[in-house]
Amino acid sequence: AQSVAQPEDQVNVAEGNPLTVKCTYSVSGNPYLFWYVQYPNRGLQFLLKYITGDNLVKGSYGFEAEFNKSQTSFHLKKPSALVSDSALYFCAVRAPNSGNTPLVFGKGTRLSVIA
Amino acid sequence: GAVVSQHPSRVICKSGTSVKIECRSLDFQATTMFWYRQFPKQSLMLMATSNEGSKATYEQGVEKDKFLINHASLTLSTLTVTSAHPEDSSFYICSAKGPGRLNTEAFFGQGTRLTVV
């Protein structure tokens, strides 16, 4: 069975500082990994995904994530945080070739960027 | 490309009435649609998976007679909350997957905030 862990409920960072939102996963085989962001009362917006290839994935709004197979991690990072980055972030995983199975989400991490 | 539109964005209804939420894939054929429910400050809980033209598969603990899902076409799925009660108040989100390269990820609607009074 697939699972995702986001160990931090809340991450606080000062504007301009680098940010990291942690994610670890468990899946059989090579995973498909995703990060989504959710603003209040809105659906999920896609940030980036890892399917194959380079372990460092660059996505929307200056975010990036690094796939680390040995540590089964896919942490989300940004070099310089903005107040507008404050939102709820979800990591998700899917096993490859798993047909029409849904993504499995982590519980979410609330990011607060303080001016 | 790969846009999913969900309607309405928010709805308030009286207890005992039914509410229909629509999820449309605007520029691709959604072979599979998923319906999620999200409680405040919590993650998404999968309610059901529907494939076009067949009955939805509900997750354990989700009442299929209460949450009616129809996926009659490749661009539209509907979730009807029947005889709604205040405890059904929640944020409902749909997502869709398509064929080919559109199958590796899911595309999400904007969500519907349901309030039952």
PDB file of C-alpha atoms in Angstrom:
ATOM      1  CA  ALA A   1       0.000   0.000   0.000  1.00  0.00           C
ATOM      2  CA  GLN A   2       1.133   3.508  -0.731  1.00  0.00           C
ATOM      3  CA  SER A   3       1.462   6.151   1.951  1.00  0.00           C
ATOM      4  CA  VAL A   4       2.782   9.649   2.388  1.00  0.00           C
ATOM      5  CA  ALA A   5       4.036  11.316   5.545  1.00  0.00           C
ATOM      6  CA  GLN A   6       4.295  15.043   6.055  1.00  0.00           C
ATOM      7  CA  PRO A   7       5.821  15.204   9.528  1.00  0.00           C
ATOM      8  CA  GLU A   8       5.171  18.900  10.126  1.00  0.00           C
ATOM      9  CA  ASP A   9       1.679  20.301  10.610  1.00  0.00           C
ATOM     10  CA  GLN A  10       3.004  23.844  10.434  1.00  0.00           C
ATOM     11  CA  VAL A  11       6.124  25.517   9.072  1.00  0.00           C
ATOM     12  CA  ASN A  12       6.925  29.137   9.853  1.00  0.00           C
ATOM     13  CA  VAL A  13       9.555  31.052   7.934  1.00  0.00           C
ATOM     14  CA  ALA A  14      10.519  34.680   7.562  1.00  0.00           C
ATOM     15  CA  GLU A  15      10.046  36.348   4.202  1.00  0.00           C
ATOM     16  CA  GLY A  16      13.203  36.107   2.113  1.00  0.00           C
ATOM     17  CA  ASN A  17      14.494  33.039   3.921  1.00  0.00           C
ATOM     18  CA  PRO A  18      14.671  29.616   2.302  1.00  0.00           C
ATOM     19  CA  LEU A  19      11.830  27.231   3.040  1.00  0.00           C
ATOM     20  CA  THR A  20      11.544  23.452   3.166  1.00  0.00           C
ATOM     21  CA  VAL A  21       8.380  21.398   3.499  1.00  0.00           C
ATOM     22  CA  LYS A  22       9.129  17.762   4.200  1.00  0.00           C
ATOM     23  CA  CYS A  23       7.611  14.681   2.615  1.00  0.00           C
ATOM     24  CA  THR A  24       8.478  11.010   2.805  1.00  0.00           C
ATOM     25  CA  TYR A  25       6.695   8.224   1.009  1.00  0.00           C
ATOM     26  CA  SER A  26       6.213   4.499   0.884  1.00  0.00           C
ATOM     27  CA  VAL A  27       5.383   2.735  -2.364  1.00  0.00           C
ATOM     28  CA  SER A  28       6.328  -0.425  -4.219  1.00  0.00           C
ATOM     29  CA  GLY A  29       8.555   0.318  -7.166  1.00  0.00           C
ATOM     30  CA  ASN A  30       9.495   3.716  -8.494  1.00  0.00           C
ATOM     31  CA  PRO A  31       6.988   6.332  -7.392  1.00  0.00           C
ATOM     32  CA  TYR A  32       5.205   9.142  -9.119  1.00  0.00           C
ATOM     33  CA  LEU A  33       5.422  12.073  -6.690  1.00  0.00           C
ATOM     34  CA  PHE A  34       3.523  15.349  -6.624  1.00  0.00           C
ATOM     35  CA  TRP A  35       3.222  18.584  -4.710  1.00  0.00           C
ATOM     36  CA  TYR A  36       0.027  20.630  -4.635  1.00  0.00           C
ATOM     37  CA  VAL A  37      -0.814  23.910  -2.954  1.00  0.00           C
ATOM     38  CA  GLN A  38      -4.215  24.915  -1.612  1.00  0.00           C
ATOM     39  CA  TYR A  39      -5.338  28.428  -0.775  1.00  0.00           C
ATOM     40  CA  PRO A  40      -8.376  28.971   1.499  1.00  0.00           C
ATOM     41  CA  ASN A  41     -11.631  27.701   0.017  1.00  0.00           C
ATOM     42  CA  ARG A  42      -9.923  26.745  -3.221  1.00  0.00           C
ATOM     43  CA  GLY A  43      -9.101  23.502  -4.957  1.00  0.00           C
ATOM     44  CA  LEU A  44      -5.617  22.113  -5.302  1.00  0.00           C
ATOM     45  CA  GLN A  45      -3.133  23.759  -7.612  1.00  0.00           C
ATOM     46  CA  PHE A  46      -0.398  21.646  -9.132  1.00  0.00           C
ATOM     47  CA  LEU A  47       3.158  22.738  -8.290  1.00  0.00           C
ATOM     48  CA  LEU A  48       5.416  20.028  -9.627  1.00  0.00           C
ATOM     49  CA  LYS A  49       5.856  16.330 -10.146  1.00  0.00           C
ATOM     50  CA  TYR A  50       8.552  13.688 -10.377  1.00  0.00           C
ATOM     51  CA  ILE A  51       7.977  10.840 -12.786  1.00  0.00           C
ATOM     52  CA  THR A  52      11.467   9.961 -13.977  1.00  0.00           C
ATOM     53  CA  GLY A  53      14.731  11.644 -14.935  1.00  0.00           C
ATOM     54  CA  ASP A  54      16.560  14.302 -12.942  1.00  0.00           C
ATOM     55  CA  ASN A  55      16.082  14.027  -9.219  1.00  0.00           C
ATOM     56  CA  LEU A  56      15.737  17.800  -8.903  1.00  0.00           C
ATOM     57  CA  VAL A  57      12.406  18.947 -10.234  1.00  0.00           C
ATOM     58  CA  LYS A  58      11.572  22.579 -10.816  1.00  0.00           C
ATOM     59  CA  GLY A  59       7.973  23.710 -10.680  1.00  0.00           C
ATOM     60  CA  SER A  60       5.669  26.679 -10.520  1.00  0.00           C
ATOM     61  CA  TYR A  61       6.273  29.903  -8.539  1.00  0.00           C
ATOM     62  CA  GLY A  62       9.963  29.160  -7.977  1.00  0.00           C
ATOM     63  CA  PHE A  63       9.395  25.929  -6.072  1.00  0.00           C
ATOM     64  CA  GLU A  64      11.520  22.852  -6.530  1.00  0.00           C
ATOM     65  CA  ALA A  65      11.720  19.405  -4.997  1.00  0.00           C
ATOM     66  CA  GLU A  66      14.393  16.763  -4.830  1.00  0.00           C
ATOM     67  CA  PHE A  67      13.621  13.094  -5.185  1.00  0.00           C
ATOM     68  CA  ASN A  68      15.842  11.054  -2.886  1.00  0.00           C
ATOM     69  CA  LYS A  69      15.304   7.367  -3.419  1.00  0.00           C
ATOM     70  CA  SER A  70      17.538   6.170  -0.605  1.00  0.00           C
ATOM     71  CA  GLN A  71      15.736   8.331   1.923  1.00  0.00           C
ATOM     72  CA  THR A  72      12.329   7.909   0.232  1.00  0.00           C
ATOM     73  CA  SER A  73      11.871  11.646   0.427  1.00  0.00           C
ATOM     74  CA  PHE A  74      10.559  14.384  -1.835  1.00  0.00           C
ATOM     75  CA  HIS A  75      10.996  17.620   0.121  1.00  0.00           C
ATOM     76  CA  LEU A  76       9.633  20.838  -1.328  1.00  0.00           C
ATOM     77  CA  LYS A  77      11.965  23.828  -1.322  1.00  0.00           C
ATOM     78  CA  LYS A  78      12.148  27.447  -2.317  1.00  0.00           C
ATOM     79  CA  PRO A  79      15.267  29.624  -1.993  1.00  0.00           C
ATOM     80  CA  SER A  80      13.440  32.779  -0.905  1.00  0.00           C
ATOM     81  CA  ALA A  81       9.964  32.666   0.618  1.00  0.00           C
ATOM     82  CA  LEU A  82       7.229  35.198  -0.127  1.00  0.00           C
ATOM     83  CA  VAL A  83       4.297  36.132   2.095  1.00  0.00           C
ATOM     84  CA  SER A  84       2.053  35.034  -0.767  1.00  0.00           C
ATOM     85  CA  ASP A  85       3.462  31.502  -0.432  1.00  0.00           C
ATOM     86  CA  SER A  86       1.486  31.120   2.795  1.00  0.00           C
ATOM     87  CA  ALA A  87      -0.920  28.241   2.132  1.00  0.00           C
ATOM     88  CA  LEU A  88      -1.545  24.553   2.728  1.00  0.00           C
ATOM     89  CA  TYR A  89       0.818  22.202   0.904  1.00  0.00           C
ATOM     90  CA  PHE A  90       0.106  18.577   0.064  1.00  0.00           C
ATOM     91  CA  CYS A  91       2.514  15.885  -1.037  1.00  0.00           C
ATOM     92  CA  ALA A  92       1.042  12.956  -2.974  1.00  0.00           C
ATOM     93  CA  VAL A  93       2.237   9.663  -4.376  1.00  0.00           C
ATOM     94  CA  ARG A  94       1.089   7.100  -6.877  1.00  0.00           C
ATOM     95  CA  ALA A  95       2.641   3.822  -7.898  1.00  0.00           C
ATOM     96  CA  PRO A  96       3.549   3.651 -11.585  1.00  0.00           C
ATOM     97  CA  ASN A  97       1.384   1.586 -13.895  1.00  0.00           C
ATOM     98  CA  SER A  98      -1.324   1.525 -11.259  1.00  0.00           C
ATOM     99  CA  GLY A  99      -4.113   2.165 -13.694  1.00  0.00           C
ATOM    100  CA  ASN A 100      -6.775   4.558 -12.511  1.00  0.00           C
ATOM    101  CA  THR A 101      -5.930   4.482  -8.840  1.00  0.00           C
ATOM    102  CA  PRO A 102      -6.129   7.840  -7.058  1.00  0.00           C
ATOM    103  CA  LEU A 103      -3.273   9.811  -5.636  1.00  0.00           C
ATOM    104  CA  VAL A 104      -2.544   9.172  -1.986  1.00  0.00           C
ATOM    105  CA  PHE A 105      -2.124  12.431  -0.104  1.00  0.00           C
ATOM    106  CA  GLY A 106      -0.226  13.408   2.972  1.00  0.00           C
ATOM    107  CA  LYS A 107      -2.115  15.216   5.706  1.00  0.00           C
ATOM    108  CA  GLY A 108      -0.820  18.586   4.558  1.00  0.00           C
ATOM    109  CA  THR A 109       1.568  21.177   5.955  1.00  0.00           C
ATOM    110  CA  ARG A 110       0.512  24.719   6.596  1.00  0.00           C
ATOM    111  CA  LEU A 111       3.190  27.190   5.584  1.00  0.00           C
ATOM    112  CA  SER A 112       3.219  30.649   7.135  1.00  0.00           C
ATOM    113  CA  VAL A 113       5.600  33.199   5.715  1.00  0.00           C
ATOM    114  CA  ILE A 114       6.009  36.159   8.020  1.00  0.00           C
ATOM    115  CA  ALA A 115       6.916  39.592   6.712  1.00  0.00           C
TER     116      ALA A 115
ATOM    117  CA  GLY B   1      -4.786  22.255 -21.192  1.00  0.00           C
ATOM    118  CA  ALA B   2      -6.240  19.778 -18.666  1.00  0.00           C
ATOM    119  CA  VAL B   3      -8.696  22.103 -16.965  1.00  0.00           C
ATOM    120  CA  VAL B   4     -11.310  20.841 -14.539  1.00  0.00           C
ATOM    121  CA  SER B   5     -14.224  23.074 -13.640  1.00  0.00           C
ATOM    122  CA  GLN B   6     -16.355  22.451 -10.561  1.00  0.00           C
ATOM    123  CA  HIS B   7     -19.684  24.127  -9.937  1.00  0.00           C
ATOM    124  CA  PRO B   8     -20.980  25.646  -7.733  1.00  0.00           C
ATOM    125  CA  SER B   9     -18.066  27.030  -5.747  1.00  0.00           C
ATOM    126  CA  ARG B  10     -20.242  27.398  -2.678  1.00  0.00           C
ATOM    127  CA  VAL B  11     -23.774  26.427  -1.811  1.00  0.00           C
ATOM    128  CA  ILE B  12     -25.990  26.793   1.227  1.00  0.00           C
ATOM    129  CA  CYS B  13     -28.972  24.479   1.521  1.00  0.00           C
ATOM    130  CA  LYS B  14     -31.604  23.584   4.055  1.00  0.00           C
ATOM    131  CA  SER B  15     -31.444  20.378   6.004  1.00  0.00           C
ATOM    132  CA  GLY B  16     -33.301  17.595   4.198  1.00  0.00           C
ATOM    133  CA  THR B  17     -32.798  18.930   0.695  1.00  0.00           C
ATOM    134  CA  SER B  18     -30.490  17.534  -1.984  1.00  0.00           C
ATOM    135  CA  VAL B  19     -27.565  19.308  -3.600  1.00  0.00           C
ATOM    136  CA  LYS B  20     -25.864  18.501  -6.885  1.00  0.00           C
ATOM    137  CA  ILE B  21     -22.233  19.355  -7.566  1.00  0.00           C
ATOM    138  CA  GLU B  22     -20.881  19.209 -11.104  1.00  0.00           C
ATOM    139  CA  CYS B  23     -17.364  18.434 -12.213  1.00  0.00           C
ATOM    140  CA  ARG B  24     -16.424  19.011 -15.837  1.00  0.00           C
ATOM    141  CA  SER B  25     -13.242  18.386 -17.764  1.00  0.00           C
ATOM    142  CA  LEU B  26     -13.132  21.286 -20.192  1.00  0.00           C
ATOM    143  CA  ASP B  27     -10.441  20.263 -22.647  1.00  0.00           C
ATOM    144  CA  PHE B  28      -9.850  16.557 -22.228  1.00  0.00           C
ATOM    145  CA  GLN B  29     -11.761  13.335 -21.824  1.00  0.00           C
ATOM    146  CA  ALA B  30     -11.871  12.328 -18.195  1.00  0.00           C
ATOM    147  CA  THR B  31     -11.841   8.560 -18.181  1.00  0.00           C
ATOM    148  CA  THR B  32     -11.727   8.532 -14.388  1.00  0.00           C
ATOM    149  CA  MET B  33     -12.993  11.015 -11.851  1.00  0.00           C
ATOM    150  CA  PHE B  34     -12.417  11.092  -8.119  1.00  0.00           C
ATOM    151  CA  TRP B  35     -14.467  12.785  -5.443  1.00  0.00           C
ATOM    152  CA  TYR B  36     -12.841  13.940  -2.231  1.00  0.00           C
ATOM    153  CA  ARG B  37     -14.111  15.475   0.956  1.00  0.00           C
ATOM    154  CA  GLN B  38     -11.995  17.766   3.068  1.00  0.00           C
ATOM    155  CA  PHE B  39     -12.686  18.684   6.664  1.00  0.00           C
ATOM    156  CA  PRO B  40     -11.266  21.902   8.100  1.00  0.00           C
ATOM    157  CA  LYS B  41      -7.499  21.803   8.445  1.00  0.00           C
ATOM    158  CA  GLN B  42      -7.380  18.186   7.299  1.00  0.00           C
ATOM    159  CA  SER B  43      -6.249  16.306   4.249  1.00  0.00           C
ATOM    160  CA  LEU B  44      -8.383  15.104   1.400  1.00  0.00           C
ATOM    161  CA  MET B  45     -10.437  12.013   2.061  1.00  0.00           C
ATOM    162  CA  LEU B  46     -11.248   9.967  -1.023  1.00  0.00           C
ATOM    163  CA  MET B  47     -14.972   9.269  -1.210  1.00  0.00           C
ATOM    164  CA  ALA B  48     -15.329   7.441  -4.495  1.00  0.00           C
ATOM    165  CA  THR B  49     -13.823   6.684  -7.878  1.00  0.00           C
ATOM    166  CA  SER B  50     -15.925   6.718 -11.004  1.00  0.00           C
ATOM    167  CA  ASN B  51     -15.156   5.508 -14.492  1.00  0.00           C
ATOM    168  CA  GLU B  52     -17.231   6.773 -17.379  1.00  0.00           C
ATOM    169  CA  GLY B  53     -20.264   4.644 -18.006  1.00  0.00           C
ATOM    170  CA  SER B  54     -19.952   2.429 -14.960  1.00  0.00           C
ATOM    171  CA  LYS B  55     -20.971   2.542 -11.327  1.00  0.00           C
ATOM    172  CA  ALA B  56     -18.796   4.402  -8.899  1.00  0.00           C
ATOM    173  CA  THR B  57     -16.590   2.556  -6.434  1.00  0.00           C
ATOM    174  CA  TYR B  58     -17.071   3.938  -2.954  1.00  0.00           C
ATOM    175  CA  GLU B  59     -14.509   3.952  -0.184  1.00  0.00           C
ATOM    176  CA  GLN B  60     -15.273   2.169   3.032  1.00  0.00           C
ATOM    177  CA  GLY B  61     -17.569   4.143   5.270  1.00  0.00           C
ATOM    178  CA  VAL B  62     -18.999   6.327   2.487  1.00  0.00           C
ATOM    179  CA  GLU B  63     -22.741   5.849   2.041  1.00  0.00           C
ATOM    180  CA  LYS B  64     -23.462   5.326  -1.637  1.00  0.00           C
ATOM    181  CA  ASP B  65     -27.157   6.096  -1.212  1.00  0.00           C
ATOM    182  CA  LYS B  66     -26.328   9.410   0.398  1.00  0.00           C
ATOM    183  CA  PHE B  67     -23.604  10.492  -1.985  1.00  0.00           C
ATOM    184  CA  LEU B  68     -24.846   9.657  -5.467  1.00  0.00           C
ATOM    185  CA  ILE B  69     -22.224   9.799  -8.162  1.00  0.00           C
ATOM    186  CA  ASN B  70     -22.961   9.822 -11.854  1.00  0.00           C
ATOM    187  CA  HIS B  71     -20.325   9.774 -14.580  1.00  0.00           C
ATOM    188  CA  ALA B  72     -22.482   9.565 -17.661  1.00  0.00           C
ATOM    189  CA  SER B  73     -20.077  11.198 -20.092  1.00  0.00           C
ATOM    190  CA  LEU B  74     -16.367  11.621 -20.567  1.00  0.00           C
ATOM    191  CA  THR B  75     -16.540  15.265 -19.562  1.00  0.00           C
ATOM    192  CA  LEU B  76     -19.020  15.338 -16.697  1.00  0.00           C
ATOM    193  CA  SER B  77     -19.395  13.730 -13.315  1.00  0.00           C
ATOM    194  CA  THR B  78     -21.895  14.784 -10.680  1.00  0.00           C
ATOM    195  CA  LEU B  79     -22.044  14.269  -6.937  1.00  0.00           C
ATOM    196  CA  THR B  80     -25.479  14.585  -5.355  1.00  0.00           C
ATOM    197  CA  VAL B  81     -25.694  14.878  -1.592  1.00  0.00           C
ATOM    198  CA  THR B  82     -29.151  13.558  -0.802  1.00  0.00           C
ATOM    199  CA  SER B  83     -31.186  14.579   2.235  1.00  0.00           C
ATOM    200  CA  ALA B  84     -28.357  16.765   3.417  1.00  0.00           C
ATOM    201  CA  HIS B  85     -27.717  17.292   7.115  1.00  0.00           C
ATOM    202  CA  PRO B  86     -25.466  19.772   8.896  1.00  0.00           C
ATOM    203  CA  GLU B  87     -22.794  17.094   9.358  1.00  0.00           C
ATOM    204  CA  ASP B  88     -22.505  16.907   5.559  1.00  0.00           C
ATOM    205  CA  SER B  89     -21.195  20.454   5.554  1.00  0.00           C
ATOM    206  CA  SER B  90     -17.714  20.248   4.125  1.00  0.00           C
ATOM    207  CA  PHE B  91     -15.457  21.128   1.226  1.00  0.00           C
ATOM    208  CA  TYR B  92     -15.882  18.749  -1.704  1.00  0.00           C
ATOM    209  CA  ILE B  93     -13.254  18.493  -4.442  1.00  0.00           C
ATOM    210  CA  CYS B  94     -13.277  16.535  -7.668  1.00  0.00           C
ATOM    211  CA  SER B  95     -10.320  15.485  -9.752  1.00  0.00           C
ATOM    212  CA  ALA B  96     -10.047  13.891 -13.155  1.00  0.00           C
ATOM    213  CA  LYS B  97      -7.602  11.789 -15.105  1.00  0.00           C
ATOM    214  CA  GLY B  98      -7.453  11.258 -18.818  1.00  0.00           C
ATOM    215  CA  PRO B  99      -5.815   8.903 -21.252  1.00  0.00           C
ATOM    216  CA  GLY B 100      -2.185   8.870 -22.274  1.00  0.00           C
ATOM    217  CA  ARG B 101       0.016  11.518 -20.707  1.00  0.00           C
ATOM    218  CA  LEU B 102      -2.985  12.833 -18.811  1.00  0.00           C
ATOM    219  CA  ASN B 103      -3.037   9.625 -16.808  1.00  0.00           C
ATOM    220  CA  THR B 104       0.112  10.243 -14.787  1.00  0.00           C
ATOM    221  CA  GLU B 105      -1.443  12.942 -12.626  1.00  0.00           C
ATOM    222  CA  ALA B 106      -4.845  14.139 -11.529  1.00  0.00           C
ATOM    223  CA  PHE B 107      -6.313  17.545 -12.303  1.00  0.00           C
ATOM    224  CA  PHE B 108      -8.434  19.202  -9.657  1.00  0.00           C
ATOM    225  CA  GLY B 109     -11.540  21.304  -9.657  1.00  0.00           C
ATOM    226  CA  GLN B 110     -11.804  24.456  -7.594  1.00  0.00           C
ATOM    227  CA  GLY B 111     -13.820  22.783  -4.874  1.00  0.00           C
ATOM    228  CA  THR B 112     -17.336  23.321  -3.521  1.00  0.00           C
ATOM    229  CA  ARG B 113     -18.029  24.613  -0.037  1.00  0.00           C
ATOM    230  CA  LEU B 114     -21.307  23.038   1.109  1.00  0.00           C
ATOM    231  CA  THR B 115     -23.069  24.449   4.136  1.00  0.00           C
ATOM    232  CA  VAL B 116     -26.206  22.730   5.365  1.00  0.00           C
ATOM    233  CA  VAL B 117     -28.336  24.818   7.713  1.00  0.00           C
TER     234      VAL B 117
END
